[in-house]
Short mmCIF file of N, CA and C in Angstrom, two decimals:
data_model
loop_
_atom_site.label_atom_id
_atom_site.label_comp_id
_atom_site.label_asym_id
_atom_site.label_seq_id
_atom_site.Cartn_x
_atom_site.Cartn_y
_atom_site.Cartn_z
N MET J 1 39.30 -34.41 -19.27
CA MET J 1 38.59 -33.03 -19.88
C MET J 1 39.37 -32.27 -19.01
N ALA J 2 39.44 -31.37 -19.56
CA ALA J 2 40.17 -29.78 -19.57
C ALA J 2 39.09 -29.00 -19.50
N ARG J 3 39.42 -28.42 -18.44
CA ARG J 3 38.16 -27.32 -17.94
C ARG J 3 38.77 -25.92 -18.18
N THR J 4 37.99 -25.28 -19.12
CA THR J 4 39.00 -23.78 -19.66
C THR J 4 37.84 -22.91 -18.64
N ARG J 5 38.93 -21.86 -18.29
CA ARG J 5 38.72 -20.83 -17.02
C ARG J 5 38.11 -19.91 -18.15
N LYS J 6 36.87 -19.27 -17.61
CA LYS J 6 36.33 -18.34 -18.03
C LYS J 6 37.17 -17.17 -17.71
N THR J 7 37.18 -15.92 -19.07
CA THR J 7 37.71 -14.95 -18.32
C THR J 7 36.89 -13.52 -17.39
N SER J 8 37.39 -12.89 -16.85
CA SER J 8 37.24 -12.06 -16.24
C SER J 8 35.53 -11.30 -16.29
N ARG J 9 35.65 -11.02 -17.74
CA ARG J 9 34.51 -10.39 -18.82
C ARG J 9 33.70 -11.20 -18.91
N GLU J 10 34.17 -12.72 -19.22
CA GLU J 10 32.83 -13.28 -19.29
C GLU J 10 31.89 -13.82 -18.10
N ALA J 11 32.85 -13.53 -16.88
CA ALA J 11 32.38 -13.78 -15.47
C ALA J 11 31.32 -12.51 -14.97
N LEU J 12 31.75 -11.45 -15.45
CA LEU J 12 30.95 -10.52 -15.09
C LEU J 12 29.77 -10.33 -15.42
N ASP J 13 29.53 -10.71 -16.83
CA ASP J 13 28.79 -10.63 -17.61
C ASP J 13 27.80 -11.50 -17.32
N GLU J 14 28.00 -13.17 -16.86
CA GLU J 14 27.14 -13.52 -16.06
C GLU J 14 26.69 -12.71 -14.73
N LYS J 15 27.59 -12.67 -14.11
CA LYS J 15 27.22 -12.15 -12.96
C LYS J 15 25.89 -11.02 -13.09
N ILE J 16 25.99 -10.07 -14.21
CA ILE J 16 25.47 -9.23 -14.44
C ILE J 16 24.01 -9.44 -14.70
N GLU J 17 24.01 -10.69 -15.64
CA GLU J 17 22.80 -11.06 -16.44
C GLU J 17 22.01 -11.95 -14.88
N LYS J 18 22.73 -12.39 -14.08
CA LYS J 18 21.96 -12.86 -13.05
C LYS J 18 21.40 -11.90 -11.87
N ALA J 19 22.15 -10.81 -12.15
CA ALA J 19 21.97 -9.78 -11.13
C ALA J 19 20.18 -9.06 -11.66
N GLU J 20 20.59 -9.06 -13.47
CA GLU J 20 19.18 -8.49 -13.39
C GLU J 20 18.29 -9.33 -13.75
N ALA J 21 18.28 -10.78 -14.07
CA ALA J 21 17.29 -11.32 -13.70
C ALA J 21 16.58 -11.34 -12.20
N ASP J 22 17.37 -10.95 -10.86
CA ASP J 22 17.02 -11.14 -9.66
C ASP J 22 16.15 -9.97 -9.76
N VAL J 23 16.73 -8.80 -10.32
CA VAL J 23 15.85 -7.36 -9.78
C VAL J 23 14.76 -7.40 -10.64
N ILE J 24 14.34 -8.61 -11.64
CA ILE J 24 13.24 -8.56 -12.32
C ILE J 24 12.17 -9.39 -11.59
N ALA J 25 12.61 -10.76 -11.14
CA ALA J 25 11.85 -10.95 -10.10
C ALA J 25 11.46 -10.60 -8.62
N ALA J 26 12.41 -9.44 -8.15
CA ALA J 26 11.80 -8.78 -6.97
C ALA J 26 11.02 -8.05 -7.30
N LYS J 27 11.08 -7.39 -8.61
CA LYS J 27 10.17 -6.33 -8.68
C LYS J 27 8.77 -6.90 -9.21
N LYS J 28 8.48 -7.59 -10.14
CA LYS J 28 7.40 -8.74 -9.94
C LYS J 28 6.61 -8.82 -8.60
N ARG J 29 7.40 -9.50 -7.62
CA ARG J 29 7.10 -9.80 -6.54
C ARG J 29 6.82 -8.91 -5.84
N TYR J 30 7.67 -7.88 -6.12
CA TYR J 30 6.85 -6.22 -4.61
C TYR J 30 5.81 -5.72 -5.70
N ASP J 31 5.53 -6.21 -7.35
CA ASP J 31 4.42 -5.12 -7.36
C ASP J 31 2.98 -6.65 -7.09
N HIS J 32 3.10 -7.63 -7.03
CA HIS J 32 2.32 -8.62 -6.85
C HIS J 32 1.71 -8.39 -5.29
N ALA J 33 2.89 -8.29 -4.57
CA ALA J 33 3.01 -7.41 -3.31
C ALA J 33 2.02 -6.60 -2.96
N THR J 34 2.26 -5.49 -3.37
CA THR J 34 1.55 -3.80 -3.29
C THR J 34 0.09 -4.07 -3.55
N ALA J 35 0.01 -5.41 -5.36
CA ALA J 35 -1.12 -4.94 -5.46
C ALA J 35 -2.09 -5.82 -4.75
N VAL J 36 -1.95 -6.84 -4.06
CA VAL J 36 -2.34 -7.44 -2.42
C VAL J 36 -2.45 -6.34 -1.85
N LEU J 37 -1.71 -5.66 -1.24
CA LEU J 37 -1.99 -4.87 -0.15
C LEU J 37 -3.01 -3.90 -0.09
N LYS J 38 -3.14 -3.20 -1.74
CA LYS J 38 -4.31 -2.35 -2.03
C LYS J 38 -5.50 -3.10 -2.30
N GLU J 39 -5.59 -4.25 -2.17
CA GLU J 39 -7.04 -4.96 -2.75
C GLU J 39 -7.16 -5.08 -1.29
N LEU J 40 -6.21 -5.05 -0.51
CA LEU J 40 -6.73 -5.53 1.37
C LEU J 40 -7.62 -4.20 1.97
N LEU J 41 -6.36 -3.38 1.69
CA LEU J 41 -6.93 -1.69 2.21
C LEU J 41 -8.21 -1.47 1.11
N ASP J 42 -8.30 -1.55 0.33
CA ASP J 42 -9.83 -1.28 -0.30
C ASP J 42 -10.69 -1.97 0.21
N LYS J 43 -10.88 -2.93 0.57
CA LYS J 43 -11.89 -4.13 1.38
C LYS J 43 -11.83 -3.39 2.52
N ARG J 44 -10.87 -3.22 3.40
CA ARG J 44 -10.85 -2.41 4.78
C ARG J 44 -11.56 -1.28 5.10
N ASP J 45 -11.43 -0.08 4.00
CA ASP J 45 -11.85 0.65 3.88
C ASP J 45 -13.47 0.83 3.61
N ALA J 46 -14.05 0.24 2.79
CA ALA J 46 -14.77 -0.30 2.72
C ALA J 46 -16.20 -1.06 3.94
N ILE J 47 -15.53 -1.77 4.63
CA ILE J 47 -15.76 -2.50 5.78
C ILE J 47 -16.19 -0.99 6.57
N ARG J 48 -15.04 -0.25 6.91
CA ARG J 48 -15.22 0.94 7.65
C ARG J 48 -16.45 1.98 7.00
N LYS J 49 -16.44 2.44 6.01
CA LYS J 49 -17.68 3.17 5.15
C LYS J 49 -18.77 2.81 5.70
N ASP J 50 -19.04 1.01 5.45
CA ASP J 50 -19.99 0.41 5.92
C ASP J 50 -20.11 0.18 7.30
N GLU J 51 -19.55 0.53 8.50
CA GLU J 51 -19.78 0.60 9.60
C GLU J 51 -20.14 1.61 9.93
N ILE J 52 -19.52 3.06 9.56
CA ILE J 52 -19.59 4.26 9.96
C ILE J 52 -21.23 5.01 9.25
N LEU J 53 -21.57 4.12 8.13
CA LEU J 53 -23.14 4.65 7.58
C LEU J 53 -23.98 3.94 8.46
N SER J 54 -23.73 2.62 8.81
CA SER J 54 -24.72 1.77 10.01
C SER J 54 -24.91 2.46 11.19
N ALA J 55 -23.60 3.11 11.73
CA ALA J 55 -23.67 3.78 13.36
C ALA J 55 -24.56 5.23 12.65
N ILE J 56 -24.04 5.91 11.54
CA ILE J 56 -25.13 6.92 11.76
C ILE J 56 -26.52 6.53 11.35
N VAL J 57 -26.85 5.94 10.78
CA VAL J 57 -28.35 5.48 10.47
C VAL J 57 -28.81 4.97 12.06
N LYS J 58 -28.35 4.10 12.67
CA LYS J 58 -28.84 3.81 13.93
C LYS J 58 -29.27 4.79 14.67
N SER J 59 -28.06 5.96 14.54
CA SER J 59 -27.96 6.90 15.46
C SER J 59 -28.98 7.56 15.56
N GLY J 60 -30.20 7.82 14.48
CA GLY J 60 -31.35 8.51 14.38
C GLY J 60 -30.79 10.15 14.15
N ARG J 61 -29.29 10.66 14.14
CA ARG J 61 -29.12 11.97 13.49
C ARG J 61 -29.37 12.09 12.47
N SER J 62 -29.43 13.32 12.09
CA SER J 62 -29.10 13.96 10.28
C SER J 62 -27.80 14.14 10.43
N TYR J 63 -27.97 14.64 9.20
CA TYR J 63 -26.46 14.65 8.04
C TYR J 63 -25.96 15.89 8.66
N GLU J 64 -26.85 17.05 9.19
CA GLU J 64 -26.14 18.23 9.65
C GLU J 64 -25.84 18.35 10.92
N GLU J 65 -26.57 17.35 12.07
CA GLU J 65 -26.16 17.21 13.40
C GLU J 65 -25.16 16.54 13.27
N ILE J 66 -24.78 15.47 12.73
CA ILE J 66 -23.17 14.59 12.61
C ILE J 66 -22.37 15.63 12.45
N MET J 67 -22.39 16.32 10.82
CA MET J 67 -21.65 17.53 10.84
C MET J 67 -21.17 18.29 11.77
N ASN J 68 -21.93 18.98 12.10
CA ASN J 68 -21.66 19.97 13.54
C ASN J 68 -21.18 18.97 14.42
N PHE J 69 -21.24 17.97 15.04
CA PHE J 69 -20.76 17.40 16.07
C PHE J 69 -19.36 17.44 15.82
N LEU J 70 -19.14 16.72 14.36
CA LEU J 70 -17.59 16.84 14.13
C LEU J 70 -16.97 17.76 13.59
N ASN J 71 -17.55 19.01 13.43
CA ASN J 71 -16.56 20.23 12.99
C ASN J 71 -16.24 21.11 14.40
N VAL J 72 -17.01 20.39 15.72
CA VAL J 72 -16.85 21.35 17.06
C VAL J 72 -15.59 20.68 17.46
N GLY J 73 -15.23 19.76 17.26
CA GLY J 73 -13.97 19.33 17.26
C GLY J 73 -12.62 20.36 17.08
N GLU J 74 -12.75 20.12 15.36
CA GLU J 74 -12.07 21.20 14.52
C GLU J 74 -11.77 22.53 15.14
N ILE J 75 -13.11 22.77 15.19
CA ILE J 75 -13.40 24.48 15.93
C ILE J 75 -12.81 24.46 17.35
N GLU J 76 -12.75 23.70 18.09
CA GLU J 76 -12.07 23.99 19.60
C GLU J 76 -10.68 23.72 19.58
N GLY J 77 -10.39 22.58 18.39
CA GLY J 77 -8.70 22.51 18.75
C GLY J 77 -7.66 23.53 17.90
N LYS J 78 -8.77 24.37 16.92
CA LYS J 78 -7.84 25.57 16.78
C LYS J 78 -7.99 26.57 17.36
N THR J 79 -8.75 26.98 18.35
CA THR J 79 -8.94 28.10 18.98
C THR J 79 -8.19 27.63 20.42
N GLU J 80 -7.38 26.66 20.74
CA GLU J 80 -6.85 26.06 21.50
C GLU J 80 -5.25 26.70 21.39
N GLU J 81 -5.10 26.74 20.03
CA GLU J 81 -3.64 26.87 19.50
C GLU J 81 -2.92 28.06 19.75
#
């Protein structure tokens, strides 16, 4: 059986099609990975918020007292500049 040789144009077209398919597959993997990452980060943030709220409740301090405490660091940092 004689084997026919592909023209350089046909070979190039096949390589382009394969490269496009590779890019599409890579984008799907990337999109999935970023969706998983976002979900995990959202879960972590929710846990952190719960921990902060729990610590605030346990401290017995009022909202104003906590905000004043947090703002003192900002004010002191600005005066040192």
